[in-house]
């Protein structure tokens, strides 16, 4: 198994140590290892993310995998230049299965008996499912505002759910405190880098499903940034191996109510802007202070891409349009489609410096859009309304 290395001071840690952060405060990455996939062998391999075995830091465990990965890549009816990657069809109905199965496989290999994770929903449901299959008890810390559908799913998989009052940041802090208990694996999709290497299979699949070529642009939602960083890993490895000629531009999308990365990109900063995030229907990306923010900004810039924001109304409209295409997704999944729709219709904020870059990239000849989570996880849209209404109410139903 591949060890961990600090992204700041380069200190190394055995993966068996269950360390999740360097003593210097830096975040951990997976140490360098050979990742070149045997492209000639792919046609004969199982139709799951484990077909890219050479690129993964751990081998498949047949008792844990659910055949996750290789989700369909479908053409959009309304946006002919775009293809939709249907990761909401994975076993627990979100792309987080990609990282969760890798972490659960690692935990079982290490003999872990208890795991802990913090989540706004999808990571928690995925961890609950895969750690349950591994025979490891999982506790999930969630904000008290987490949608009932996601809570029910976590409990159905046997997880203990700890609801935390306050913000998403309060939940993360409560989990970090609990993670210091002896013998507990902090199976964080943010802090444990093995998770990112599971998510990067999303990028490998795009390459293979498009006839072993990469699109001009890949659009991804960004909160904690696991999909951005996973895509960047995949595209970098494919180019380094000579399997792709160039990196796609990564356009990352935030909710305008909570956009610390978009604001940092617009201001040319290297770290996220300090904000007090407001309520948004895209709960999965409502992260006011992403721990890997510096890495996210660096990765997006390295591809020639940018980070933009869309409103809740744009997101809700995109969700309805996707429903008309037969695709029922949660609001967080709809932000990327909303961004492409805004670029096509030219309804974006023309004064935004990041939209000035993104508009042409989102209307390029080939664009891939992820649909990351199923609509049943968040069946209704609620949009915050201004407090100046004559009959004030907190939410307006769509």
mmCIF file of C-alpha atoms in Angstrom:
data_model
loop_
_atom_site.group_PDB
_atom_site.id
_atom_site.type_symbol
_atom_site.label_atom_id
_atom_site.label_comp_id
_atom_site.label_asym_id
_atom_site.label_seq_id
_atom_site.Cartn_x
_atom_site.Cartn_y
_atom_site.Cartn_z
ATOM 1 C CA UNK A 1 0.000 0.000 0.000
ATOM 2 C CA UNK A 2 1.183 3.481 -0.895
ATOM 3 C CA UNK A 3 2.206 5.827 1.925
ATOM 4 C CA UNK A 4 1.108 9.425 2.462
ATOM 5 C CA UNK A 5 3.131 12.618 2.036
ATOM 6 C CA UNK A 6 2.499 16.123 3.341
ATOM 7 C CA UNK A 7 1.627 18.639 0.630
ATOM 8 C CA UNK A 8 3.442 21.381 2.567
ATOM 9 C CA UNK A 9 6.606 19.968 4.180
ATOM 10 C CA UNK A 10 6.924 16.617 2.330
ATOM 11 C CA UNK A 11 6.982 14.579 5.547
ATOM 12 C CA UNK A 12 5.903 10.970 4.925
ATOM 13 C CA UNK A 13 3.559 8.799 6.955
ATOM 14 C CA UNK A 14 2.813 5.070 6.683
ATOM 15 C CA UNK A 15 -0.786 4.665 5.590
ATOM 16 C CA UNK A 16 -1.147 2.116 8.415
ATOM 17 C CA UNK A 17 -0.695 4.912 10.973
ATOM 18 C CA UNK A 18 -4.199 6.286 10.271
ATOM 19 C CA UNK A 19 -2.718 9.791 10.369
ATOM 20 C CA UNK A 20 -4.996 12.216 8.530
ATOM 21 C CA UNK A 21 -3.039 15.468 8.790
ATOM 22 C CA UNK A 22 0.628 16.358 9.063
ATOM 23 C CA UNK A 23 2.011 17.680 12.354
ATOM 24 C CA UNK A 24 2.832 20.908 10.465
ATOM 25 C CA UNK A 25 -0.866 21.316 9.672
ATOM 26 C CA UNK A 26 -0.457 20.432 6.003
ATOM 27 C CA UNK A 27 -2.838 18.152 4.144
ATOM 28 C CA UNK A 28 -1.707 14.722 2.988
ATOM 29 C CA UNK A 29 -1.440 13.381 -0.539
ATOM 30 C CA UNK A 30 -0.681 9.880 -1.796
ATOM 31 C CA UNK A 31 3.053 9.448 -2.376
ATOM 32 C CA UNK A 32 4.118 9.107 -5.998
ATOM 33 C CA UNK A 33 3.622 5.686 -7.583
ATOM 34 C CA UNK A 34 3.539 4.285 -11.120
ATOM 35 C CA UNK A 35 0.073 4.902 -12.592
ATOM 36 C CA UNK A 36 0.305 4.026 -16.286
ATOM 37 C CA UNK A 37 -2.747 1.988 -17.286
ATOM 38 C CA UNK A 38 -2.335 -0.902 -19.743
ATOM 39 C CA UNK A 39 -4.687 0.500 -22.381
ATOM 40 C CA UNK A 40 -4.458 -2.615 -24.540
ATOM 41 C CA UNK A 41 -5.845 -4.756 -21.705
ATOM 42 C CA UNK A 42 -8.925 -2.611 -20.997
ATOM 43 C CA UNK A 43 -11.404 -4.350 -23.359
ATOM 44 C CA UNK A 44 -11.101 -7.588 -21.396
ATOM 45 C CA UNK A 45 -11.506 -6.086 -17.955
ATOM 46 C CA UNK A 46 -14.534 -5.860 -15.653
ATOM 47 C CA UNK A 47 -16.873 -2.906 -16.325
ATOM 48 C CA UNK A 48 -16.110 -1.031 -13.107
ATOM 49 C CA UNK A 49 -13.652 1.593 -11.907
ATOM 50 C CA UNK A 50 -11.302 -1.226 -10.910
ATOM 51 C CA UNK A 51 -10.480 -1.725 -14.600
ATOM 52 C CA UNK A 52 -7.895 1.049 -14.056
ATOM 53 C CA UNK A 53 -6.078 -1.055 -11.453
ATOM 54 C CA UNK A 54 -2.600 0.248 -12.256
ATOM 55 C CA UNK A 55 -3.704 3.798 -11.452
ATOM 56 C CA UNK A 56 -5.166 2.935 -8.036
ATOM 57 C CA UNK A 57 -3.195 2.798 -4.761
ATOM 58 C CA UNK A 58 -4.887 -0.421 -3.593
ATOM 59 C CA UNK A 59 -6.194 -3.606 -5.228
ATOM 60 C CA UNK A 60 -9.866 -4.513 -5.508
ATOM 61 C CA UNK A 61 -11.552 -6.502 -2.721
ATOM 62 C CA UNK A 62 -14.301 -8.651 -4.315
ATOM 63 C CA UNK A 63 -16.244 -8.697 -1.028
ATOM 64 C CA UNK A 64 -16.594 -4.901 -0.943
ATOM 65 C CA UNK A 65 -17.024 -3.704 -4.526
ATOM 66 C CA UNK A 66 -20.543 -3.241 -5.886
ATOM 67 C CA UNK A 67 -19.389 -2.879 -9.485
ATOM 68 C CA UNK A 68 -19.225 0.908 -9.093
ATOM 69 C CA UNK A 69 -17.952 3.028 -11.946
ATOM 70 C CA UNK A 70 -18.268 3.117 -15.733
ATOM 71 C CA UNK A 71 -21.454 5.178 -15.540
ATOM 72 C CA UNK A 72 -23.099 6.094 -18.869
ATOM 73 C CA UNK A 73 -21.906 9.060 -20.913
ATOM 74 C CA UNK A 74 -25.047 10.289 -22.645
ATOM 75 C CA UNK A 75 -25.613 13.088 -25.169
ATOM 76 C CA UNK A 76 -27.686 16.035 -24.005
ATOM 77 C CA UNK A 77 -30.824 16.576 -26.039
ATOM 78 C CA UNK A 78 -31.015 20.314 -25.383
ATOM 79 C CA UNK A 79 -27.282 21.073 -25.536
ATOM 80 C CA UNK A 80 -25.873 19.158 -28.534
ATOM 81 C CA UNK A 81 -22.241 20.021 -27.775
ATOM 82 C CA UNK A 82 -22.471 18.531 -24.273
ATOM 83 C CA UNK A 83 -22.293 14.987 -22.942
ATOM 84 C CA UNK A 84 -23.732 14.103 -19.546
ATOM 85 C CA UNK A 85 -21.872 11.690 -17.252
ATOM 86 C CA UNK A 86 -24.550 9.886 -15.225
ATOM 87 C CA UNK A 87 -22.789 9.218 -11.934
ATOM 88 C CA UNK A 88 -26.098 9.464 -10.072
ATOM 89 C CA UNK A 89 -26.657 5.889 -11.293
ATOM 90 C CA UNK A 90 -23.838 4.474 -9.120
ATOM 91 C CA UNK A 91 -24.862 2.105 -6.274
ATOM 92 C CA UNK A 92 -25.576 4.730 -3.579
ATOM 93 C CA UNK A 93 -26.750 7.251 -6.196
ATOM 94 C CA UNK A 94 -23.739 9.583 -6.219
ATOM 95 C CA UNK A 95 -20.179 9.886 -7.509
ATOM 96 C CA UNK A 96 -18.877 9.603 -3.933
ATOM 97 C CA UNK A 97 -19.010 5.805 -4.336
ATOM 98 C CA UNK A 98 -15.770 6.090 -6.303
ATOM 99 C CA UNK A 99 -13.775 7.313 -3.330
ATOM 100 C CA UNK A 100 -15.756 5.482 -0.655
ATOM 101 C CA UNK A 101 -15.052 2.026 -2.061
ATOM 102 C CA UNK A 102 -11.309 2.745 -2.141
ATOM 103 C CA UNK A 103 -11.296 3.998 1.464
ATOM 104 C CA UNK A 104 -13.391 1.066 2.708
ATOM 105 C CA UNK A 105 -11.080 -1.368 0.920
ATOM 106 C CA UNK A 106 -8.084 0.275 2.579
ATOM 107 C CA UNK A 107 -9.758 0.219 5.999
ATOM 108 C CA UNK A 108 -10.512 -3.491 5.780
ATOM 109 C CA UNK A 109 -6.955 -4.207 4.649
ATOM 110 C CA UNK A 110 -5.659 -2.302 7.696
ATOM 111 C CA UNK A 111 -7.947 -4.127 10.129
ATOM 112 C CA UNK A 112 -9.896 -0.987 11.068
ATOM 113 C CA UNK A 113 -12.965 -1.597 13.231
ATOM 114 C CA UNK A 114 -14.456 1.899 13.504
ATOM 115 C CA UNK A 115 -14.574 4.746 11.003
ATOM 116 C CA UNK A 116 -15.809 8.307 11.182
ATOM 117 C CA UNK A 117 -16.682 10.816 8.468
ATOM 118 C CA UNK A 118 -18.289 14.244 8.176
ATOM 119 C CA UNK A 119 -20.574 14.962 5.257
ATOM 120 C CA UNK A 120 -23.347 17.136 3.901
ATOM 121 C CA UNK A 121 -24.966 13.958 2.629
ATOM 122 C CA UNK A 122 -23.605 12.019 -0.347
ATOM 123 C CA UNK A 123 -20.184 11.165 1.085
ATOM 124 C CA UNK A 124 -21.878 9.984 4.249
ATOM 125 C CA UNK A 125 -24.277 7.689 2.399
ATOM 126 C CA UNK A 126 -21.466 6.243 0.297
ATOM 127 C CA UNK A 127 -19.204 5.693 3.309
ATOM 128 C CA UNK A 128 -22.055 4.118 5.267
ATOM 129 C CA UNK A 129 -22.718 1.645 2.467
ATOM 130 C CA UNK A 130 -19.166 0.588 1.711
ATOM 131 C CA UNK A 131 -17.915 0.499 5.297
ATOM 132 C CA UNK A 132 -21.006 -1.541 6.112
ATOM 133 C CA UNK A 133 -20.035 -4.049 3.414
ATOM 134 C CA UNK A 134 -16.535 -4.127 4.875
ATOM 135 C CA UNK A 135 -17.941 -4.985 8.323
ATOM 136 C CA UNK A 136 -16.701 -1.720 9.828
ATOM 137 C CA UNK A 137 -18.936 0.457 11.977
ATOM 138 C CA UNK A 138 -19.272 3.949 10.537
ATOM 139 C CA UNK A 139 -20.340 7.153 12.304
ATOM 140 C CA UNK A 140 -21.389 10.039 10.083
ATOM 141 C CA UNK A 141 -21.410 13.634 11.323
ATOM 142 C CA UNK A 142 -23.883 15.748 9.339
ATOM 143 C CA UNK A 143 -25.358 19.262 9.560
ATOM 144 C CA UNK A 144 -28.798 19.212 11.152
ATOM 145 C CA UNK A 145 -30.153 20.672 7.882
ATOM 146 C CA UNK A 146 -29.168 17.571 5.869
ATOM 147 C CA UNK A 147 -32.033 16.370 3.696
ATOM 148 C CA UNK A 148 -34.187 13.568 5.183
ATOM 149 C CA UNK A 149 -33.594 11.318 2.189
ATOM 150 C CA UNK A 150 -29.850 11.272 2.780
ATOM 151 C CA UNK A 151 -30.271 10.676 6.524
ATOM 152 C CA UNK A 152 -32.597 7.743 5.854
ATOM 153 C CA UNK A 153 -30.099 6.246 3.423
ATOM 154 C CA UNK A 154 -27.210 6.470 5.904
ATOM 155 C CA UNK A 155 -29.270 4.771 8.612
ATOM 156 C CA UNK A 156 -30.453 2.095 6.194
ATOM 157 C CA UNK A 157 -26.811 1.163 5.618
ATOM 158 C CA UNK A 158 -26.293 0.766 9.382
ATOM 159 C CA UNK A 159 -24.379 3.959 10.133
ATOM 160 C CA UNK A 160 -24.699 5.967 13.323
ATOM 161 C CA UNK A 161 -25.747 9.499 12.393
ATOM 162 C CA UNK A 162 -24.654 12.445 14.538
ATOM 163 C CA UNK A 163 -26.524 15.630 13.611
ATOM 164 C CA UNK A 164 -24.606 18.806 14.454
ATOM 165 C CA UNK A 165 -26.240 22.183 15.058
ATOM 166 C CA UNK A 166 -24.847 25.113 13.118
ATOM 167 C CA UNK A 167 -23.021 25.374 9.828
ATOM 168 C CA UNK A 168 -21.282 22.829 7.623
ATOM 169 C CA UNK A 169 -18.016 24.126 9.121
ATOM 170 C CA UNK A 170 -19.319 23.339 12.628
ATOM 171 C CA UNK A 171 -19.981 19.776 11.501
ATOM 172 C CA UNK A 172 -16.481 19.409 10.102
ATOM 173 C CA UNK A 173 -14.947 20.710 13.318
ATOM 174 C CA UNK A 174 -17.002 18.317 15.469
ATOM 175 C CA UNK A 175 -15.841 15.417 13.316
ATOM 176 C CA UNK A 176 -12.189 16.469 13.495
ATOM 177 C CA UNK A 177 -12.391 16.547 17.278
ATOM 178 C CA UNK A 178 -13.957 13.079 17.406
ATOM 179 C CA UNK A 179 -11.403 11.757 14.903
ATOM 180 C CA UNK A 180 -8.647 12.044 17.491
ATOM 181 C CA UNK A 181 -9.986 8.967 19.308
ATOM 182 C CA UNK A 182 -7.583 6.018 19.319
ATOM 183 C CA UNK A 183 -8.277 3.282 16.801
ATOM 184 C CA UNK A 184 -10.763 5.338 14.760
ATOM 185 C CA UNK A 185 -10.111 5.889 11.071
ATOM 186 C CA UNK A 186 -11.057 9.401 9.959
ATOM 187 C CA UNK A 187 -12.364 8.343 6.567
ATOM 188 C CA UNK A 188 -12.713 11.896 5.367
ATOM 189 C CA UNK A 189 -13.355 12.489 1.686
ATOM 190 C CA UNK A 190 -11.513 15.779 2.172
ATOM 191 C CA UNK A 191 -8.528 14.774 4.291
ATOM 192 C CA UNK A 192 -7.787 11.179 3.237
ATOM 193 C CA UNK A 193 -6.114 11.288 -0.190
ATOM 194 C CA UNK A 194 -6.973 7.696 -1.123
ATOM 195 C CA UNK A 195 -10.495 9.030 -1.713
ATOM 196 C CA UNK A 196 -9.249 11.347 -4.473
ATOM 197 C CA UNK A 197 -7.646 8.428 -6.295
ATOM 198 C CA UNK A 198 -10.985 6.645 -6.366
ATOM 199 C CA UNK A 199 -12.685 9.758 -7.746
ATOM 200 C CA UNK A 200 -10.072 10.188 -10.470
ATOM 201 C CA UNK A 201 -11.494 7.131 -12.243
ATOM 202 C CA UNK A 202 -14.237 9.509 -13.401
ATOM 203 C CA UNK A 203 -11.642 11.178 -15.625
ATOM 204 C CA UNK A 204 -10.296 7.863 -16.911
ATOM 205 C CA UNK A 205 -13.801 6.791 -17.873
ATOM 206 C CA UNK A 206 -14.423 9.987 -19.839
ATOM 207 C CA UNK A 207 -11.208 9.329 -21.750
ATOM 208 C CA UNK A 208 -12.124 5.715 -22.535
ATOM 209 C CA UNK A 209 -15.801 6.326 -23.330
ATOM 210 C CA UNK A 210 -14.901 9.100 -25.766
ATOM 211 C CA UNK A 211 -12.760 6.762 -27.831
ATOM 212 C CA UNK A 212 -9.621 7.364 -25.748
ATOM 213 C CA UNK A 213 -9.704 11.118 -26.135
ATOM 214 C CA UNK A 214 -10.442 13.960 -23.753
ATOM 215 C CA UNK A 215 -12.988 16.736 -24.376
ATOM 216 C CA UNK A 216 -12.070 20.388 -24.670
ATOM 217 C CA UNK A 217 -13.861 21.262 -21.415
ATOM 218 C CA UNK A 218 -14.955 19.372 -18.311
ATOM 219 C CA UNK A 219 -17.396 21.104 -15.961
ATOM 220 C CA UNK A 220 -17.484 20.060 -12.290
ATOM 221 C CA UNK A 221 -19.275 21.259 -9.161
ATOM 222 C CA UNK A 222 -16.897 22.408 -6.423
ATOM 223 C CA UNK A 223 -17.295 22.649 -2.679
ATOM 224 C CA UNK A 224 -14.586 20.608 -0.996
ATOM 225 C CA UNK A 225 -13.143 19.901 -4.429
ATOM 226 C CA UNK A 226 -12.860 16.114 -4.546
ATOM 227 C CA UNK A 227 -14.099 15.948 -8.149
ATOM 228 C CA UNK A 228 -11.922 18.840 -9.307
ATOM 229 C CA UNK A 229 -8.810 17.279 -7.789
ATOM 230 C CA UNK A 230 -9.758 13.782 -8.936
ATOM 231 C CA UNK A 231 -10.196 14.997 -12.516
ATOM 232 C CA UNK A 232 -6.910 16.865 -12.385
ATOM 233 C CA UNK A 233 -5.115 13.718 -11.200
ATOM 234 C CA UNK A 234 -6.647 11.624 -13.984
ATOM 235 C CA UNK A 235 -5.979 14.084 -16.783
ATOM 236 C CA UNK A 236 -2.398 14.694 -15.596
ATOM 237 C CA UNK A 237 -1.698 10.958 -15.479
ATOM 238 C CA UNK A 238 -3.216 10.324 -18.912
ATOM 239 C CA UNK A 239 -1.127 13.081 -20.492
ATOM 240 C CA UNK A 240 2.042 11.959 -18.683
ATOM 241 C CA UNK A 241 1.509 8.399 -19.938
ATOM 242 C CA UNK A 242 1.075 9.573 -23.525
ATOM 243 C CA UNK A 243 -2.532 8.337 -23.573
ATOM 244 C CA UNK A 244 -3.928 11.848 -24.143
ATOM 245 C CA UNK A 245 -2.453 14.799 -25.988
ATOM 246 C CA UNK A 246 -3.659 17.615 -23.761
ATOM 247 C CA UNK A 247 -5.502 18.488 -20.581
ATOM 248 C CA UNK A 248 -9.149 19.575 -20.837
ATOM 249 C CA UNK A 249 -9.983 22.962 -19.379
ATOM 250 C CA UNK A 250 -11.656 22.472 -15.994
ATOM 251 C CA UNK A 251 -14.544 24.834 -15.267
ATOM 252 C CA UNK A 252 -15.555 24.497 -11.614
ATOM 253 C CA UNK A 253 -18.975 25.763 -10.531
ATOM 254 C CA UNK A 254 -20.100 27.098 -7.147
ATOM 255 C CA UNK A 255 -23.408 28.373 -5.799
ATOM 256 C CA UNK A 256 -23.391 32.173 -5.745
ATOM 257 C CA UNK A 257 -24.609 32.093 -2.137
ATOM 258 C CA UNK A 258 -21.428 30.298 -1.060
ATOM 259 C CA UNK A 259 -18.551 30.931 -3.464
ATOM 260 C CA UNK A 260 -15.188 31.384 -1.688
ATOM 261 C CA UNK A 261 -13.269 29.760 -4.544
ATOM 262 C CA UNK A 262 -14.992 31.727 -7.307
ATOM 263 C CA UNK A 263 -14.259 34.960 -5.458
ATOM 264 C CA UNK A 264 -10.613 33.971 -4.995
ATOM 265 C CA UNK A 265 -10.302 33.157 -8.693
ATOM 266 C CA UNK A 266 -11.903 36.476 -9.650
ATOM 267 C CA UNK A 267 -9.480 38.386 -7.415
ATOM 268 C CA UNK A 268 -6.391 36.428 -8.489
ATOM 269 C CA UNK A 269 -5.832 35.005 -5.001
ATOM 270 C CA UNK A 270 -4.098 31.729 -4.150
ATOM 271 C CA UNK A 271 -6.372 30.859 -1.214
ATOM 272 C CA UNK A 272 -10.179 30.927 -0.811
ATOM 273 C CA UNK A 273 -11.805 34.184 0.248
ATOM 274 C CA UNK A 274 -13.094 34.211 3.843
ATOM 275 C CA UNK A 275 -16.880 34.324 3.679
ATOM 276 C CA UNK A 276 -19.994 33.601 5.692
ATOM 277 C CA UNK A 277 -21.825 31.239 3.378
ATOM 278 C CA UNK A 278 -25.563 31.764 2.920
ATOM 279 C CA UNK A 279 -28.230 29.104 2.449
ATOM 280 C CA UNK A 280 -28.370 27.461 -0.967
ATOM 281 C CA UNK A 281 -30.320 24.604 -2.517
ATOM 282 C CA UNK A 282 -26.957 23.187 -3.674
ATOM 283 C CA UNK A 283 -26.177 21.924 -0.161
ATOM 284 C CA UNK A 284 -23.467 19.544 -1.326
ATOM 285 C CA UNK A 285 -21.154 22.385 -2.361
ATOM 286 C CA UNK A 286 -21.994 24.876 0.403
ATOM 287 C CA UNK A 287 -18.458 24.852 1.827
ATOM 288 C CA UNK A 288 -17.381 28.254 3.134
ATOM 289 C CA UNK A 289 -13.777 27.268 3.898
ATOM 290 C CA UNK A 290 -12.611 24.291 1.773
ATOM 291 C CA UNK A 291 -9.475 22.783 3.376
ATOM 292 C CA UNK A 292 -7.945 21.939 -0.010
ATOM 293 C CA UNK A 293 -8.839 25.335 -1.459
ATOM 294 C CA UNK A 294 -5.270 26.208 -2.363
ATOM 295 C CA UNK A 295 -4.853 22.934 -4.251
ATOM 296 C CA UNK A 296 -8.183 23.426 -6.042
ATOM 297 C CA UNK A 297 -7.282 26.899 -7.284
ATOM 298 C CA UNK A 298 -3.865 25.727 -8.426
ATOM 299 C CA UNK A 299 -5.285 22.711 -10.288
ATOM 300 C CA UNK A 300 -7.984 24.675 -12.122
ATOM 301 C CA UNK A 301 -5.506 27.358 -13.192
ATOM 302 C CA UNK A 302 -3.048 24.724 -14.413
ATOM 303 C CA UNK A 303 -5.619 23.523 -16.968
ATOM 304 C CA UNK A 304 -6.388 27.022 -18.245
ATOM 305 C CA UNK A 305 -9.844 26.862 -16.683
ATOM 306 C CA UNK A 306 -11.624 28.984 -14.112
ATOM 307 C CA UNK A 307 -14.257 28.941 -11.363
ATOM 308 C CA UNK A 308 -17.700 30.501 -11.765
ATOM 309 C CA UNK A 309 -20.921 30.773 -9.774
ATOM 310 C CA UNK A 310 -24.595 30.281 -10.601
ATOM 311 C CA UNK A 311 -27.683 31.355 -8.690
ATOM 312 C CA UNK A 312 -30.196 29.064 -7.028
ATOM 313 C CA UNK A 313 -32.792 30.132 -9.581
ATOM 314 C CA UNK A 314 -30.507 29.110 -12.438
ATOM 315 C CA UNK A 315 -29.844 25.810 -10.681
ATOM 316 C CA UNK A 316 -33.529 25.097 -10.119
ATOM 317 C CA UNK A 317 -34.323 25.891 -13.747
ATOM 318 C CA UNK A 318 -31.535 23.583 -14.909
ATOM 319 C CA UNK A 319 -32.853 20.828 -12.681
ATOM 320 C CA UNK A 320 -36.284 21.122 -14.273
ATOM 321 C CA UNK A 321 -34.782 21.097 -17.765
ATOM 322 C CA UNK A 322 -32.799 17.957 -16.953
ATOM 323 C CA UNK A 323 -36.006 16.364 -15.683
ATOM 324 C CA UNK A 324 -37.438 16.935 -19.157
ATOM 325 C CA UNK A 325 -34.519 14.929 -20.534
ATOM 326 C CA UNK A 326 -35.437 12.019 -18.249
ATOM 327 C CA UNK A 327 -32.756 12.829 -15.682
ATOM 328 C CA UNK A 328 -33.821 13.509 -12.083
ATOM 329 C CA UNK A 329 -30.871 14.896 -10.150
ATOM 330 C CA UNK A 330 -30.337 16.772 -6.910
ATOM 331 C CA UNK A 331 -29.684 20.540 -7.056
ATOM 332 C CA UNK A 332 -25.930 20.201 -6.506
ATOM 333 C CA UNK A 333 -25.789 18.100 -9.672
ATOM 334 C CA UNK A 334 -27.660 20.721 -11.656
ATOM 335 C CA UNK A 335 -25.195 23.599 -11.104
ATOM 336 C CA UNK A 336 -22.924 22.472 -13.944
ATOM 337 C CA UNK A 337 -25.776 22.155 -16.417
ATOM 338 C CA UNK A 338 -26.965 25.594 -15.259
ATOM 339 C CA UNK A 339 -23.537 27.009 -16.089
ATOM 340 C CA UNK A 340 -23.523 25.577 -19.611
ATOM 341 C CA UNK A 341 -27.085 26.764 -20.190
ATOM 342 C CA UNK A 342 -26.142 30.285 -19.039
ATOM 343 C CA UNK A 343 -23.176 30.325 -21.432
ATOM 344 C CA UNK A 344 -25.293 29.151 -24.368
ATOM 345 C CA UNK A 345 -28.090 31.637 -23.627
ATOM 346 C CA UNK A 346 -25.645 34.398 -22.658
ATOM 347 C CA UNK A 347 -27.479 34.965 -19.373
ATOM 348 C CA UNK A 348 -24.352 35.019 -17.211
ATOM 349 C CA UNK A 349 -22.949 37.995 -15.318
ATOM 350 C CA UNK A 350 -21.062 39.850 -18.050
ATOM 351 C CA UNK A 351 -19.188 41.880 -15.442
ATOM 352 C CA UNK A 352 -17.683 38.771 -13.842
ATOM 353 C CA UNK A 353 -13.998 38.243 -14.731
ATOM 354 C CA UNK A 354 -14.314 34.476 -14.348
ATOM 355 C CA UNK A 355 -17.402 34.290 -16.566
ATOM 356 C CA UNK A 356 -15.480 36.264 -19.202
ATOM 357 C CA UNK A 357 -13.089 33.291 -19.382
ATOM 358 C CA UNK A 358 -15.667 30.537 -18.916
ATOM 359 C CA UNK A 359 -18.253 31.572 -21.511
ATOM 360 C CA UNK A 360 -16.269 30.447 -24.561
ATOM 361 C CA UNK A 361 -14.993 27.291 -22.833
ATOM 362 C CA UNK A 362 -18.534 26.210 -21.916
ATOM 363 C CA UNK A 363 -19.651 26.556 -25.542
ATOM 364 C CA UNK A 364 -16.640 24.732 -26.992
ATOM 365 C CA UNK A 365 -17.108 21.873 -29.407
ATOM 366 C CA UNK A 366 -16.950 19.171 -26.737
ATOM 367 C CA UNK A 367 -18.031 19.613 -23.121
ATOM 368 C CA UNK A 368 -18.622 16.939 -20.459
ATOM 369 C CA UNK A 369 -21.009 17.673 -17.587
ATOM 370 C CA UNK A 370 -21.307 15.434 -14.508
ATOM 371 C CA UNK A 371 -24.647 14.594 -12.939
ATOM 372 C CA UNK A 372 -23.361 13.556 -9.536
ATOM 373 C CA UNK A 373 -26.344 12.804 -7.284
ATOM 374 C CA UNK A 374 -29.880 11.462 -7.677
ATOM 375 C CA UNK A 375 -32.939 13.669 -7.264
ATOM 376 C CA UNK A 376 -34.578 11.438 -4.669
ATOM 377 C CA UNK A 377 -31.886 12.502 -2.202
ATOM 378 C CA UNK A 378 -33.286 16.066 -2.297
ATOM 379 C CA UNK A 379 -36.764 15.798 -3.838
ATOM 380 C CA UNK A 380 -37.797 19.472 -3.529
ATOM 381 C CA UNK A 381 -36.189 22.823 -4.336
ATOM 382 C CA UNK A 382 -36.377 25.618 -1.784
ATOM 383 C CA UNK A 383 -34.911 28.994 -2.628
ATOM 384 C CA UNK A 384 -34.130 31.647 0.005
ATOM 385 C CA UNK A 385 -36.092 34.842 -0.661
ATOM 386 C CA UNK A 386 -35.249 38.434 0.321
ATOM 387 C CA UNK A 387 -36.291 39.534 3.809
ATOM 388 C CA UNK A 388 -37.968 42.668 2.364
ATOM 389 C CA UNK A 389 -41.080 40.820 1.197
ATOM 390 C CA UNK A 390 -44.412 42.131 2.470
ATOM 391 C CA UNK A 391 -45.192 38.690 3.863
ATOM 392 C CA UNK A 392 -41.749 37.468 4.897
ATOM 393 C CA UNK A 393 -41.037 33.781 4.785
ATOM 394 C CA UNK A 394 -37.752 32.002 4.841
ATOM 395 C CA UNK A 395 -38.247 29.840 1.785
ATOM 396 C CA UNK A 396 -40.127 29.937 -1.481
ATOM 397 C CA UNK A 397 -41.140 26.583 -2.949
ATOM 398 C CA UNK A 398 -40.608 26.022 -6.634
#
